[in-house]
Short mmCIF file of C-alpha atoms in Angstrom, two decimals:
data_model
loop_
_atom_site.label_atom_id
_atom_site.label_comp_id
_atom_site.label_asym_id
_atom_site.label_seq_id
_atom_site.Cartn_x
_atom_site.Cartn_y
_atom_site.Cartn_z
CA ALA A 14 8.24 -4.72 -13.55
CA SER A 15 6.67 -2.00 -15.55
CA LEU A 16 3.31 -1.22 -17.06
CA MET A 17 2.66 0.80 -20.20
CA LEU A 18 -0.57 2.70 -20.26
CA ALA A 19 -1.16 4.11 -23.73
CA GLY A 20 -3.97 6.06 -25.32
CA VAL A 21 -7.34 6.41 -23.70
CA MET A 22 -7.80 4.25 -20.61
CA ALA A 23 -10.79 2.99 -18.73
CA VAL A 24 -10.01 3.44 -15.06
CA SER A 25 -11.84 2.00 -12.08
CA MET A 26 -11.04 3.68 -8.79
CA LEU A 27 -11.64 1.37 -5.88
CA ALA A 28 -12.36 2.73 -2.42
CA GLY A 29 -12.53 0.74 0.78
CA CYS A 30 -16.25 -0.06 0.60
CA SER A 31 -18.32 -1.49 -2.20
CA GLY A 32 -21.56 0.09 -1.04
CA ASN A 33 -21.11 3.43 -2.77
CA GLY A 34 -24.36 4.94 -4.01
CA SER A 35 -24.80 6.57 -7.38
CA ASN A 36 -24.83 10.34 -7.58
CA ASN A 37 -26.88 10.17 -10.80
CA ASN A 38 -25.07 13.09 -12.40
CA ASN A 39 -24.12 11.08 -15.51
CA ASN A 40 -20.58 12.43 -15.40
CA ASN A 41 -18.43 10.25 -17.65
CA ASP A 42 -15.40 11.05 -15.49
CA ASP A 43 -16.94 9.40 -12.42
CA PRO A 44 -14.98 6.34 -11.27
CA VAL A 45 -16.65 2.98 -11.73
CA VAL A 46 -16.45 0.70 -8.72
CA VAL A 47 -16.12 -2.96 -9.63
CA PRO A 48 -18.21 -5.08 -7.22
CA GLY A 49 -16.16 -7.49 -5.17
CA VAL A 50 -12.74 -5.97 -5.84
CA ASN A 51 -12.13 -3.22 -3.32
CA VAL A 52 -9.72 -2.39 -0.55
CA ALA A 53 -11.82 -3.88 2.23
CA ASN A 54 -12.09 -7.22 0.42
CA VAL A 55 -8.41 -7.27 -0.45
CA ILE A 56 -7.54 -6.69 3.20
CA SER A 57 -9.84 -9.55 4.18
CA GLN A 58 -7.86 -11.84 1.86
CA LEU A 59 -4.44 -10.97 3.28
CA ASP A 60 -2.56 -13.75 5.00
CA SER A 61 -2.47 -13.83 8.80
CA ASP A 62 1.33 -13.46 8.62
CA THR A 63 0.62 -10.01 7.19
CA THR A 64 -2.32 -8.95 9.35
CA ASP A 65 -0.67 -10.18 12.56
CA LYS A 66 2.14 -7.71 11.94
CA VAL A 67 0.35 -4.80 10.27
CA THR A 68 -3.19 -3.50 10.83
CA PHE A 69 -4.36 -2.28 7.42
CA SER A 70 -7.25 0.02 6.56
CA ALA A 71 -8.43 1.91 3.49
CA GLY A 72 -6.57 5.19 3.06
CA ASN A 73 -8.77 7.94 1.63
CA THR A 74 -5.95 10.39 0.99
CA LEU A 75 -3.82 7.65 -0.52
CA GLN A 76 -6.74 6.46 -2.65
CA ASN A 77 -7.44 9.94 -3.96
CA ALA A 78 -3.77 10.41 -4.81
CA LEU A 79 -3.68 7.06 -6.63
CA ASN A 80 -6.85 7.94 -8.52
CA ASP A 81 -5.35 11.24 -9.61
CA GLY A 82 -2.08 9.55 -10.49
CA VAL A 83 -3.73 6.91 -12.62
CA GLN A 84 -5.71 9.55 -14.47
CA ASP A 85 -2.53 11.54 -15.09
CA PHE A 86 -0.69 8.45 -16.26
CA GLY A 87 -3.51 7.70 -18.69
CA ILE A 88 -3.58 11.25 -20.02
CA LEU A 89 0.18 11.38 -20.41
CA SER A 90 0.48 7.83 -21.81
CA LEU A 91 3.40 7.12 -19.50
CA GLY A 92 5.21 3.86 -18.98
CA PHE A 93 6.02 3.57 -15.29
CA ASN A 94 7.46 1.20 -12.70
CA GLU A 95 6.84 0.73 -9.01
CA ASN A 96 9.36 3.33 -7.85
CA GLN A 97 7.80 5.93 -10.12
CA ILE A 98 4.36 5.11 -8.72
CA ILE A 99 5.70 5.56 -5.18
CA THR A 100 7.29 8.88 -6.04
CA TYR A 101 4.28 10.21 -7.94
CA VAL A 102 1.53 9.07 -5.58
CA GLY A 103 3.60 9.82 -2.49
CA THR A 104 4.05 13.39 -3.65
CA LEU A 105 0.33 13.79 -4.33
CA ALA A 106 -0.56 12.30 -0.92
CA ASN A 107 2.17 14.29 0.84
CA VAL A 108 3.69 11.13 2.34
CA GLU A 109 7.13 11.49 3.91
CA THR A 110 8.82 8.10 3.95
CA THR A 111 11.88 6.61 5.56
CA SER A 112 12.44 4.37 2.56
CA ASN A 113 10.50 2.09 0.23
CA ASN A 114 11.28 -1.17 1.97
CA ALA A 115 12.93 -0.77 5.37
CA PHE A 116 12.59 1.03 8.67
CA SER A 117 15.67 2.58 10.23
CA THR A 118 16.50 0.59 13.36
CA GLY A 119 19.66 2.18 14.73
CA SER A 120 19.66 3.28 18.35
CA ASN A 121 19.65 6.95 17.30
CA THR A 122 16.32 6.43 15.53
CA ALA A 123 14.78 3.90 17.93
CA ASP A 124 12.12 6.32 19.16
CA ASP A 125 11.29 7.76 15.72
CA GLU A 126 7.89 7.45 14.11
CA GLN A 127 8.64 6.24 10.59
CA THR A 128 6.75 5.45 7.40
CA VAL A 129 7.54 3.17 4.48
CA MET A 130 5.65 3.16 1.20
CA ASN A 131 5.45 0.52 -1.49
CA ALA A 132 3.56 -0.07 -4.71
CA GLY A 133 3.10 -2.75 -7.32
CA VAL A 134 1.32 -3.69 -10.52
CA VAL A 135 -0.60 -6.98 -10.70
CA ASP A 136 -1.58 -8.43 -14.08
CA THR A 137 -5.18 -9.61 -13.72
CA ASN A 138 -6.03 -9.90 -17.41
CA GLY A 139 -8.68 -12.57 -17.94
CA MET A 140 -9.29 -13.05 -14.20
CA ASN A 141 -12.68 -12.80 -12.55
CA ASP A 142 -13.09 -10.90 -9.28
CA THR A 143 -12.26 -13.92 -7.13
CA TYR A 144 -8.94 -14.58 -8.82
CA ALA A 145 -8.12 -10.87 -9.02
CA LEU A 146 -8.64 -10.51 -5.27
CA ARG A 147 -6.39 -13.48 -4.59
CA ALA A 148 -3.69 -12.19 -6.94
CA LEU A 149 -3.74 -8.76 -5.31
CA ALA A 150 -3.64 -10.19 -1.79
CA ASP A 151 -0.76 -12.52 -2.66
CA ALA A 152 1.25 -9.70 -4.18
CA ILE A 153 0.69 -7.45 -1.16
CA ASP A 154 1.53 -10.31 1.25
CA THR A 155 4.84 -10.80 -0.53
CA SER A 156 5.60 -7.09 -0.61
CA VAL A 157 4.81 -6.57 3.08
CA ALA A 158 6.87 -9.63 4.03
CA ASN A 159 9.89 -8.05 2.37
CA VAL A 160 9.42 -4.99 4.57
CA THR A 161 8.52 -6.65 7.86
CA THR A 162 11.10 -9.43 7.56
CA MET A 163 13.80 -6.76 7.43
CA VAL A 164 12.27 -5.16 10.50
CA GLU A 165 12.13 -8.45 12.38
CA ASN A 166 15.68 -9.38 11.43
CA SER A 167 16.88 -6.01 12.66
CA LEU A 168 14.84 -5.91 15.85
CA GLY A 169 15.15 -9.48 17.00
CA ALA A 170 12.52 -11.91 18.17
CA ASN A 171 10.92 -9.50 20.64
CA ALA A 172 10.79 -6.59 18.18
CA GLN A 173 12.72 -4.36 20.56
CA VAL A 174 15.45 -1.79 20.00
CA GLN A 175 17.72 -0.60 22.74
CA ASP A 176 18.80 3.03 23.05
CA GLY A 177 21.15 3.05 26.01
CA ASP A 178 19.06 1.67 28.88
CA THR A 179 15.77 2.33 27.09
CA TYR A 180 13.91 -0.27 25.05
CA TYR A 181 11.18 0.25 22.47
CA THR A 182 8.53 -1.95 20.94
CA TYR A 183 6.59 -1.01 17.81
CA GLU A 184 3.08 -1.01 16.43
CA TYR A 185 2.64 -1.12 12.65
CA THR A 186 -0.46 0.34 11.00
CA GLY A 187 -0.97 0.53 7.26
CA GLU A 188 -3.15 2.20 4.67
CA LEU A 189 -3.93 0.61 1.31
CA ALA A 190 -5.27 1.91 -2.01
CA ILE A 191 -5.90 0.06 -5.27
CA ALA A 192 -6.98 1.04 -8.77
CA LYS A 193 -7.86 -0.98 -11.83
CA VAL A 194 -6.54 0.11 -15.21
CA GLU A 195 -7.59 -1.17 -18.61
CA SER A 196 -5.92 -0.42 -21.92
CA VAL A 197 -7.81 0.25 -25.13
CA SER A 198 -6.99 -3.32 -26.16
CA GLY A 199 -8.83 -4.63 -23.08
CA LEU A 200 -5.83 -5.75 -21.01
CA SER A 201 -6.40 -5.18 -17.31
CA SER A 202 -4.14 -4.75 -14.30
CA TYR A 203 -4.41 -3.46 -10.76
CA ILE A 204 -2.10 -0.99 -9.11
CA TYR A 205 -1.72 -1.17 -5.34
CA VAL A 206 -0.08 1.38 -3.08
CA TYR A 207 0.34 1.06 0.67
CA THR A 208 2.03 2.85 3.54
CA ILE A 209 3.07 1.36 6.87
CA ASP A 210 3.58 3.62 9.90
CA ARG A 211 5.82 2.54 12.75
CA THR A 212 4.85 3.88 16.19
CA PRO A 213 7.35 3.27 19.02
CA THR A 214 6.46 2.64 22.65
CA GLU A 215 9.04 2.89 25.41
CA VAL A 216 9.28 -0.28 27.49
CA GLU A 217 10.60 -0.56 31.00
CA VAL A 218 13.06 -3.41 31.36
CA ASN A 219 14.26 -4.63 34.74
CA LEU A 220 17.92 -5.58 34.33
#
């Protein structure tokens, strides 16, 4: 999928909390937070299949990078797809990833801390906040399932990897950022970007 952002764009940058106060400086470049559609509320709408596997939170560095990226995309009138978003925002946020959709699970990398990063564009044109939240959550659920299903298939039912006589289990924590973009013709979409970090723990197994 791709999204063309042309001309001047109205951009809403959405942080993890909706209770941001006004700084009253009347700066036209200040982001406008849309009530009800923010990272915290999107996370609350994620399916338990997602949240049981990955503990998500709002990522300030990731959000700032996405905000900057969206502004740059608007200025440059670029058409971009998900991989370009990952590359652009990942560079701005200084995120080093293993891949976009899979953790390495070979025995030589069993004890590695690893990070994956994904992004997507959700068409929310004509939707109110309630439907936009649901659409975003559904899209992220599907995206995360594509990552974690690969991990589960590779690791087995107990999510363990063996390296010789050593076994490892993993904890997955994620950071999420979203931004709303509107074209001059009034069409609206949301961009989401998330990272998932894999942290290994060595497990003693009595054979």
